[in-house]
Tab-separated table of N, CA and C in Angstrom:
chain	number	residue	atom	x	y	z
U	175	ASP	N	96.430	95.862	102.310
U	175	ASP	CA	97.323	95.406	101.283
U	175	ASP	C	96.873	94.601	100.238
U	176	LYS	N	97.930	95.404	99.066
U	176	LYS	CA	97.213	94.647	97.893
U	176	LYS	C	98.505	94.128	97.160
U	177	THR	N	98.453	92.681	96.986
U	177	THR	CA	99.227	91.975	96.242
U	177	THR	C	98.831	91.570	94.641
U	178	ALA	N	99.735	92.254	93.639
U	178	ALA	CA	99.565	91.811	92.219
U	178	ALA	C	100.679	90.899	92.232
U	179	SER	N	99.988	89.714	90.890
U	179	SER	CA	100.416	88.694	90.513
U	179	SER	C	101.891	88.488	90.059
U	180	ALA	N	102.985	88.197	90.342
U	180	ALA	CA	104.299	88.329	89.312
U	180	ALA	C	103.711	87.894	87.817
U	181	MET	N	104.424	88.322	86.977
U	181	MET	CA	104.400	87.843	85.591
U	181	MET	C	105.722	88.107	84.787
U	182	ASP	N	106.322	87.845	83.724
U	182	ASP	CA	107.469	88.129	83.229
U	182	ASP	C	108.023	89.134	83.095
U	183	ALA	N	108.932	89.368	83.417
U	183	ALA	CA	109.884	91.267	83.408
U	183	ALA	C	109.741	91.944	81.883
U	184	ILE	N	109.193	93.001	82.386
U	184	ILE	CA	108.671	93.880	81.292
U	184	ILE	C	110.106	95.062	81.246
U	185	THR	N	110.850	94.825	80.383
U	185	THR	CA	111.774	95.871	80.220
U	185	THR	C	111.566	96.896	78.425
U	186	GLY	N	112.191	97.996	78.467
U	186	GLY	CA	112.394	99.398	77.257
U	186	GLY	C	112.607	100.844	77.559
U	187	SER	N	112.701	100.757	76.237
U	187	SER	CA	112.391	102.533	76.176
U	187	SER	C	111.176	102.941	76.888
U	188	ASP	N	110.278	102.633	77.153
U	188	ASP	CA	109.037	103.156	77.310
U	188	ASP	C	108.836	103.088	78.979
U	189	ASN	N	109.972	102.957	79.544
U	189	ASN	CA	109.759	103.090	80.980
U	189	ASN	C	109.737	104.591	81.738
U	190	LEU	N	108.568	104.805	82.607
U	190	LEU	CA	108.517	105.973	82.297
U	190	LEU	C	109.127	107.142	83.743
U	191	ALA	N	110.338	105.791	84.425
U	191	ALA	CA	110.985	106.468	85.542
U	191	ALA	C	112.374	106.636	84.750
U	192	LEU	N	112.629	106.171	83.477
U	192	LEU	CA	114.073	106.138	82.963
U	192	LEU	C	114.696	107.536	83.323
U	193	ASP	N	115.892	108.035	83.795
U	193	ASP	CA	116.538	109.666	84.180
U	193	ASP	C	115.331	110.044	84.552
U	194	THR	N	114.675	110.287	85.528
U	194	THR	CA	114.232	111.081	86.438
U	194	THR	C	114.595	111.515	87.651
U	195	GLU	N	114.174	112.120	88.476
U	195	GLU	CA	115.133	112.557	89.755
U	195	GLU	C	114.555	111.709	90.513
U	196	ILE	N	115.489	110.853	91.352
U	196	ILE	CA	115.534	110.240	92.657
U	196	ILE	C	116.070	110.243	93.780
U	197	TRP	N	115.559	109.929	95.297
U	197	TRP	CA	116.556	109.891	96.132
U	197	TRP	C	116.146	108.802	97.011
U	198	GLY	N	117.649	108.612	97.664
U	198	GLY	CA	116.773	107.016	98.748
U	198	GLY	C	118.046	107.027	99.903
U	199	SER	N	117.621	105.475	100.262
U	199	SER	CA	118.411	105.781	101.817
U	199	SER	C	119.662	104.491	101.269
U	200	SER	N	120.185	105.188	102.506
U	200	SER	CA	121.832	104.316	102.442
U	200	SER	C	123.019	104.051	100.813
U	201	GLY	N	123.003	105.193	99.971
U	201	GLY	CA	123.185	104.175	98.625
U	201	GLY	C	124.764	104.233	99.224
U	202	ASN	N	125.641	103.527	98.942
U	202	ASN	CA	126.607	103.431	99.751
U	202	ASN	C	128.193	103.980	98.525
U	203	LEU	N	128.463	103.821	97.630
U	203	LEU	CA	128.954	104.253	96.985
U	203	LEU	C	128.913	105.238	95.630
U	204	VAL	N	129.127	106.528	95.164
U	204	VAL	CA	128.806	106.455	94.069
U	204	VAL	C	128.130	105.798	92.930
U	205	ARG	N	129.190	105.133	92.638
U	205	ARG	CA	128.874	104.017	91.408
U	205	ARG	C	127.319	102.751	92.018
U	206	LEU	N	127.477	103.519	93.138
U	206	LEU	CA	125.925	102.249	93.293
U	206	LEU	C	124.725	103.082	93.943
U	207	GLN	N	124.767	103.728	94.008
U	207	GLN	CA	123.161	104.915	94.441
U	207	GLN	C	122.447	104.533	93.846
U	208	ALA	N	121.104	105.138	94.339
U	208	ALA	CA	120.089	105.123	93.593
U	208	ALA	C	119.285	105.519	92.187
U	209	ASN	N	120.278	106.228	91.662
U	209	ASN	CA	119.755	106.693	90.210
U	209	ASN	C	120.238	105.612	89.733
U	210	ARG	N	121.350	104.373	89.850
U	210	ARG	CA	121.089	103.070	89.078
U	210	ARG	C	120.021	102.473	88.349
U	211	ILE	N	119.018	102.382	89.818
U	211	ILE	CA	118.009	101.613	88.911
U	211	ILE	C	117.150	102.636	88.236
U	212	ILE	N	116.733	103.864	87.473
U	212	ILE	CA	116.320	104.294	86.592
U	212	ILE	C	117.509	104.354	86.124
U	213	ASP	N	118.134	104.162	84.879
U	213	ASP	CA	119.289	104.275	84.332
U	213	ASP	C	118.586	103.774	82.696
U	214	GLY	N	117.907	102.138	82.867
U	214	GLY	CA	117.385	101.269	81.944
U	214	GLY	C	119.105	100.023	81.486
U	215	LYS	N	119.399	100.108	82.498
U	215	LYS	CA	120.294	99.048	82.415
U	215	LYS	C	120.584	97.375	83.228
U	216	THR	N	120.406	96.545	83.165
U	216	THR	CA	120.532	95.496	84.216
U	216	THR	C	121.966	95.724	84.722
U	217	ASN	N	122.398	96.118	84.225
U	217	ASN	CA	124.017	96.310	84.803
U	217	ASN	C	124.750	96.713	85.508
U	218	THR	N	123.963	98.026	85.858
U	218	THR	CA	124.424	98.961	86.986
U	218	THR	C	123.542	98.616	88.103
U	219	THR	N	123.603	98.748	89.584
U	219	THR	CA	123.523	98.276	90.747
U	219	THR	C	123.090	98.931	91.434
U	220	TRP	N	122.168	99.215	92.392
U	220	TRP	CA	122.313	100.320	93.634
U	220	TRP	C	121.942	99.151	95.079
U	221	LYS	N	122.975	99.522	95.909
U	221	LYS	CA	123.691	99.030	97.063
U	221	LYS	C	122.876	99.428	98.327
U	222	SER	N	122.126	99.151	98.767
U	222	SER	CA	121.786	99.668	100.076
U	222	SER	C	122.132	99.244	101.375
U	223	ASN	N	123.411	99.323	101.901
U	223	ASN	CA	123.528	98.492	103.585
U	223	ASN	C	122.532	98.761	104.117
U	224	SER	N	122.525	97.712	105.423
U	224	SER	CA	121.918	97.786	106.518
U	224	SER	C	122.015	99.233	107.416
U	225	ILE	N	121.036	100.077	107.614
U	225	ILE	CA	120.978	100.929	108.849
U	225	ILE	C	121.733	101.260	109.446
U	226	ILE	N	122.294	101.816	110.047
U	226	ILE	CA	122.960	102.478	111.710
U	226	ILE	C	122.255	102.763	112.695
U	227	ASN	N	121.679	102.963	113.583
U	227	ASN	CA	120.790	103.698	114.303
U	227	ASN	C	119.485	104.468	113.733
U	228	ASN	N	119.376	103.665	112.229
U	228	ASN	CA	118.044	104.417	111.734
U	228	ASN	C	118.349	105.213	111.167
U	229	TYR	N	119.848	106.163	110.733
U	229	TYR	CA	119.837	106.976	110.325
U	229	TYR	C	118.840	107.610	109.188
U	230	TYR	N	118.802	106.804	108.097
U	230	TYR	CA	117.987	106.535	107.391
U	230	TYR	C	116.794	106.303	106.806
U	231	SER	N	116.640	105.907	108.242
U	231	SER	CA	115.175	104.629	108.101
U	231	SER	C	113.684	105.976	107.659
U	232	LEU	N	112.747	104.628	106.918
U	232	LEU	CA	111.307	105.738	106.867
U	232	LEU	C	110.919	104.623	107.762
U	233	ASP	N	110.028	105.222	108.697
U	233	ASP	CA	108.956	104.625	109.563
U	233	ASP	C	109.458	103.234	109.802
U	234	GLY	N	110.865	103.135	110.422
U	234	GLY	CA	111.615	101.330	110.379
U	234	GLY	C	111.530	100.908	108.970
U	235	CYS	N	110.830	101.562	108.261
U	235	CYS	CA	111.811	100.904	106.909
U	235	CYS	C	113.456	101.192	106.307
U	236	ASP	N	114.624	100.186	106.554
U	236	ASP	CA	115.346	100.421	106.609
U	236	ASP	C	116.051	101.070	104.964
U	237	HIS	N	115.472	100.041	104.134
U	237	HIS	CA	115.689	100.356	102.523
U	237	HIS	C	114.478	101.231	101.492
U	238	TRP	N	114.691	102.255	100.809
U	238	TRP	CA	113.864	103.002	100.406
U	238	TRP	C	114.342	103.846	99.296
U	239	VAL	N	113.533	104.055	98.273
U	239	VAL	CA	113.871	104.900	97.323
U	239	VAL	C	112.400	106.282	96.774
U	240	CYS	N	112.769	107.044	96.344
U	240	CYS	CA	110.826	107.723	95.782
U	240	CYS	C	111.807	108.336	94.831
U	241	ILE	N	111.128	108.337	93.709
U	241	ILE	CA	111.153	108.894	92.484
U	241	ILE	C	110.575	109.884	91.863
U	242	ASP	N	111.221	111.101	91.678
U	242	ASP	CA	109.712	112.088	91.105
U	242	ASP	C	109.800	111.896	89.519
U	243	LEU	N	108.924	111.816	88.962
U	243	LEU	CA	108.236	111.646	87.788
U	243	LEU	C	108.373	112.614	86.958
U	244	GLY	N	108.531	114.146	87.712
U	244	GLY	CA	108.479	115.264	87.165
U	244	GLY	C	107.279	116.274	87.182
U	245	GLU	N	106.042	115.311	86.667
U	245	GLU	CA	104.762	115.834	86.457
U	245	GLU	C	104.074	114.295	86.731
U	246	LEU	N	102.965	115.089	86.732
U	246	LEU	CA	101.876	113.615	86.325
U	246	LEU	C	101.651	112.723	85.566
U	247	LYS	N	101.792	111.705	85.724
U	247	LYS	CA	102.046	110.244	84.815
U	247	LYS	C	101.289	109.164	85.146
U	248	THR	N	100.307	108.091	84.220
U	248	THR	CA	99.795	107.428	84.564
U	248	THR	C	100.760	105.987	83.738
U	249	PHE	N	100.604	105.382	84.892
U	249	PHE	CA	101.103	103.540	84.468
U	249	PHE	C	100.263	102.542	85.138
U	250	ASP	N	100.741	101.429	84.674
U	250	ASP	CA	99.612	100.179	85.225
U	250	ASP	C	100.540	99.110	85.909
U	251	THR	N	101.790	99.313	85.129
U	251	THR	CA	102.912	98.039	85.588
U	251	THR	C	103.801	98.354	86.293
U	252	TYR	N	104.588	97.608	86.581
U	252	TYR	CA	106.076	98.053	87.594
U	252	TYR	C	106.786	96.528	87.546
U	253	THR	N	108.529	96.589	87.050
U	253	THR	CA	109.166	95.889	87.151
U	253	THR	C	110.472	95.785	88.215
U	254	LEU	N	110.850	95.412	88.790
U	254	LEU	CA	111.686	95.153	89.929
U	254	LEU	C	112.779	93.875	89.471
U	255	ILE	N	113.716	94.521	89.468
U	255	ILE	CA	114.786	93.250	88.608
U	255	ILE	C	115.779	93.614	89.793
U	256	SER	N	116.445	92.537	90.236
U	256	SER	CA	117.813	92.462	91.405
U	256	SER	C	118.854	92.267	90.793
U	257	GLY	N	119.422	93.116	91.877
U	257	GLY	CA	121.248	93.384	91.724
U	257	GLY	C	121.874	92.107	91.591
U	258	ASP	N	121.015	91.112	92.362
U	258	ASP	CA	121.759	89.586	92.670
U	258	ASP	C	120.394	88.592	92.564
U	259	GLU	N	120.749	87.842	91.530
U	259	GLU	CA	119.870	86.580	91.058
U	259	GLU	C	119.683	85.929	92.304
U	260	LYS	N	120.802	85.967	92.661
U	260	LYS	CA	120.917	84.874	93.631
U	260	LYS	C	120.212	84.772	95.134
U	261	SER	N	119.700	86.284	95.185
U	261	SER	CA	119.431	86.886	96.401
U	261	SER	C	118.753	88.077	96.494
U	262	PRO	N	117.174	87.688	95.464
U	262	PRO	CA	116.286	88.494	94.965
U	262	PRO	C	115.477	89.193	96.614
U	263	VAL	N	114.808	90.696	96.161
U	263	VAL	CA	114.618	91.397	97.255
U	263	VAL	C	113.343	90.631	97.595
U	264	VAL	N	112.790	90.227	98.949
U	264	VAL	CA	111.921	89.460	99.471
U	264	VAL	C	110.788	90.096	99.554
U	265	GLU	N	110.664	91.284	100.364
U	265	GLU	CA	109.814	91.996	100.548
U	265	GLU	C	109.732	93.416	100.489
U	266	TRP	N	108.562	93.884	99.828
U	266	TRP	CA	108.547	95.087	99.596
U	266	TRP	C	107.089	95.974	99.345
U	267	GLY	N	107.228	97.118	99.491
U	267	GLY	CA	105.756	98.276	99.427
U	267	GLY	C	105.864	99.069	98.097
U	268	LEU	N	105.230	99.515	97.577
U	268	LEU	CA	104.668	100.763	96.647
U	268	LEU	C	103.824	101.495	96.425
U	269	PHE	N	104.137	102.421	96.922
U	269	PHE	CA	102.997	103.217	96.829
U	269	PHE	C	103.788	104.590	95.604
U	270	VAL	N	102.325	105.534	95.793
U	270	VAL	CA	102.360	106.394	95.024
U	270	VAL	C	101.489	108.183	95.366
U	271	SER	N	102.058	108.811	94.888
U	271	SER	CA	101.055	109.904	95.463
U	271	SER	C	101.529	111.096	94.239
U	272	THR	N	100.453	112.149	94.444
U	272	THR	CA	100.613	113.297	93.851
U	272	THR	C	101.160	114.358	94.108
U	273	ASP	N	101.237	114.480	95.586
U	273	ASP	CA	102.243	115.928	96.074
U	273	ASP	C	102.836	115.625	97.033
U	274	ARG	N	103.600	114.258	97.359
U	274	ARG	CA	104.980	113.667	98.431
U	274	ARG	C	104.299	114.306	99.723
U	275	ARG	N	102.882	113.700	100.198
U	275	ARG	CA	102.815	114.636	101.237
U	275	ARG	C	101.398	112.890	101.266
U	276	GLU	N	100.774	113.146	100.594
U	276	GLU	CA	99.132	111.846	101.474
U	276	GLU	C	99.687	110.762	99.782
U	277	TRP	N	100.164	109.259	100.659
U	277	TRP	CA	100.897	108.037	99.863
U	277	TRP	C	99.418	107.103	100.182
U	278	THR	N	99.348	106.427	98.587
U	278	THR	CA	98.178	105.439	98.593
U	278	THR	C	99.276	104.451	98.090
U	279	ALA	N	99.168	103.139	98.771
U	279	ALA	CA	100.017	101.725	98.886
U	279	ALA	C	99.099	100.921	97.623
U	280	VAL	N	99.865	100.749	96.641
U	280	VAL	CA	99.421	100.110	95.381
U	280	VAL	C	100.053	98.396	95.284
U	281	ASP	N	100.692	98.168	95.608
U	281	ASP	CA	101.273	97.200	96.044
U	281	ASP	C	101.791	96.662	97.301
U	282	TYR	N	101.938	95.565	97.888
U	282	TYR	CA	102.682	94.631	98.628
U	282	TYR	C	103.121	93.406	98.117
U	283	GLN	N	104.194	93.219	98.474
U	283	GLN	CA	104.567	91.739	98.008
U	283	GLN	C	105.448	91.523	99.961
U	284	ASN	N	105.768	90.351	99.748
U	284	ASN	CA	105.628	90.023	100.833
U	284	ASN	C	106.700	87.811	101.045
U	285	LYS	N	106.580	87.429	99.720
U	285	LYS	CA	107.340	86.296	100.069
U	285	LYS	C	107.814	85.787	98.283
U	286	ASN	N	108.419	86.723	98.057
U	286	ASN	CA	109.265	87.125	96.740
U	286	ASN	C	110.259	86.336	96.719
U	287	THR	N	110.381	85.292	95.643
U	287	THR	CA	111.087	84.958	94.945
U	287	THR	C	112.221	84.702	93.512
U	288	ASN	N	111.029	85.729	93.089
U	288	ASN	CA	111.737	85.958	91.471
U	288	ASN	C	112.728	87.164	91.235
U	289	ALA	N	113.653	86.914	90.759
U	289	ALA	CA	115.137	87.756	90.799
U	289	ALA	C	114.247	88.802	89.524
U	290	SER	N	113.574	88.772	88.784
U	290	SER	CA	113.256	90.050	88.341
U	290	SER	C	111.107	89.610	87.381
U	291	ALA	N	110.503	90.509	87.735
U	291	ALA	CA	109.524	90.003	87.146
U	291	ALA	C	108.524	91.295	87.004
U	292	SER	N	107.316	91.643	86.797
U	292	SER	CA	106.967	93.045	86.474
U	292	SER	C	105.301	92.232	87.010
U	293	TYR	N	104.609	93.847	87.707
U	293	TYR	CA	103.230	93.290	88.182
U	293	TYR	C	102.226	94.605	88.343
U	294	ASN	N	101.195	93.772	87.543
U	294	ASN	CA	100.192	95.298	86.741
U	294	ASN	C	99.242	95.333	88.425
U	295	ILE	N	99.474	96.314	88.385
U	295	ILE	CA	98.898	97.276	89.794
U	295	ILE	C	97.500	98.002	89.217
U	296	GLY	N	96.969	98.072	88.343
U	296	GLY	CA	95.927	98.759	87.907
U	296	GLY	C	96.310	100.377	87.468
U	297	GLU	N	95.527	101.053	86.926
U	297	GLU	CA	95.879	102.648	86.465
U	297	GLU	C	96.240	102.965	87.548
U	298	GLN	N	97.535	103.786	87.630
U	298	GLN	CA	97.892	104.637	88.654
U	298	GLN	C	98.334	106.202	88.144
U	299	THR	N	97.665	107.161	88.562
U	299	THR	CA	98.173	108.489	87.808
U	299	THR	C	98.809	109.072	89.301
U	300	ALA	N	99.975	109.210	88.902
U	300	ALA	CA	101.007	109.874	90.090
U	300	ALA	C	102.418	110.875	89.482
U	301	ARG	N	103.019	111.488	90.585
U	301	ARG	CA	104.179	111.938	89.974
U	301	ARG	C	105.283	111.476	90.729
U	302	TYR	N	104.740	110.826	91.936
U	302	TYR	CA	106.314	110.138	92.808
U	302	TYR	C	105.564	109.223	93.058
U	303	VAL	N	106.968	108.174	93.185
U	303	VAL	CA	106.597	106.785	93.439
U	303	VAL	C	107.361	106.167	94.498
U	304	LEU	N	107.025	105.717	95.126
U	304	LEU	CA	108.196	105.495	96.943
U	304	LEU	C	107.774	103.699	96.929
U	305	LEU	N	109.518	102.933	96.979
U	305	LEU	CA	109.199	101.897	97.084
U	305	LEU	C	110.308	101.843	98.532
U	306	ARG	N	109.654	100.537	99.701
U	306	ARG	CA	109.947	100.684	100.535
U	306	ARG	C	110.723	99.099	100.599
U	307	VAL	N	111.897	98.975	101.036
U	307	VAL	CA	112.317	97.299	101.300
U	307	VAL	C	112.041	96.947	102.707
U	308	TYR	N	111.030	95.853	103.276
U	308	TYR	CA	111.505	95.308	104.501
U	308	TYR	C	112.080	94.326	104.648
U	309	THR	N	111.989	94.080	103.607
U	309	THR	CA	113.639	92.471	103.689
U	309	THR	C	114.151	92.184	102.656
U	310	ALA	N	115.211	92.707	102.867
U	310	ALA	CA	116.514	92.868	101.835
U	310	ALA	C	116.484	91.864	100.913
U	311	SER	N	117.026	90.650	101.655
U	311	SER	CA	117.105	89.578	101.005
U	311	SER	C	116.975	87.927	102.088
U	312	LYS	N	117.434	86.830	101.313
U	312	LYS	CA	117.312	86.260	102.480
U	312	LYS	C	118.368	85.852	102.981
U	313	SER	N	119.072	86.479	102.389
U	313	SER	CA	120.896	86.373	103.208
U	313	SER	C	121.569	87.844	103.989
U	314	GLY	N	120.432	88.237	104.042
U	314	GLY	CA	120.757	89.546	105.099
U	314	GLY	C	119.821	91.229	104.507
U	315	ASN	N	120.321	92.347	105.263
U	315	ASN	CA	119.508	92.899	105.160
U	315	ASN	C	120.340	93.718	104.482
U	316	ASP	N	121.495	93.551	103.789
U	316	ASP	CA	122.064	94.114	102.780
U	316	ASP	C	120.692	94.110	101.306
U	317	LEU	N	120.849	95.454	100.491
U	317	LEU	CA	119.967	95.673	99.245
U	317	LEU	C	120.481	95.561	97.952
U	318	ALA	N	120.003	95.174	96.955
U	318	ALA	CA	120.546	95.143	95.904
U	318	ALA	C	119.742	95.688	94.319
U	319	ILE	N	119.501	96.166	93.646
U	319	ILE	CA	118.514	96.732	92.698
U	319	ILE	C	119.085	97.076	91.711
U	320	ALA	N	118.549	96.123	90.475
U	320	ALA	CA	118.773	96.491	89.693
U	320	ALA	C	118.523	97.946	88.370
U	321	GLU	N	117.223	97.344	88.704
U	321	GLU	CA	116.618	98.350	88.248
U	321	GLU	C	114.734	98.018	88.441
U	322	LEU	N	114.089	99.616	89.009
U	322	LEU	CA	112.586	100.082	88.667
U	322	LEU	C	112.460	100.346	87.586
U	323	GLY	N	111.463	99.968	87.203
U	323	GLY	CA	110.502	100.513	85.769
U	323	GLY	C	108.976	100.592	85.896
U	324	LEU	N	108.685	101.505	85.275
U	324	LEU	CA	106.844	101.935	85.213
U	324	LEU	C	106.714	102.194	83.844
U	325	TYR	N	105.479	101.411	83.330
U	325	TYR	CA	105.032	101.243	82.134
U	325	TYR	C	103.466	101.425	82.675
U	326	LYS	N	103.028	101.659	80.786
U	326	LYS	CA	101.818	101.811	80.551
U	326	LYS	C	101.574	100.558	79.811
U	327	LYS	N	101.021	99.473	80.205
U	327	LYS	CA	100.725	98.639	79.368
U	327	LYS	C	99.067	98.260	78.931
U	328	GLY	N	98.508	98.566	79.242
U	328	GLY	CA	96.880	98.443	79.194
U	328	GLY	C	95.810	98.660	78.821
């Protein structure tokens, strides 16, 4: 388990995940689906409801999104911005892959209290990025994320 230190949130047009392909678990309405976290807007949100009978579950993880960057890209920092400042995401893991078959864990956070923060994870080269949320919030298992960004800052 790798745990990167939180720093002030980085945002901007150099986000490598902007308008790429994404799919995820339990996106409930069209206006709240997973593509909202890669649109560059903090006023749009992906909301994922608790899973019933693990229908969309990924190895017991109720909430997840996978981003296809379209080609191998190199980045060293990611930003996660909650869709609800009063109830930030508590526990998650970030994984990378070049082929979507073999995954490498690059970060794990399990006691987050930040509504928005960036994390330096060292240089990573990947085509696919997987965010697995284990604990959605302190107030329940429904999840709200406004943005997930990938940046090359180093």
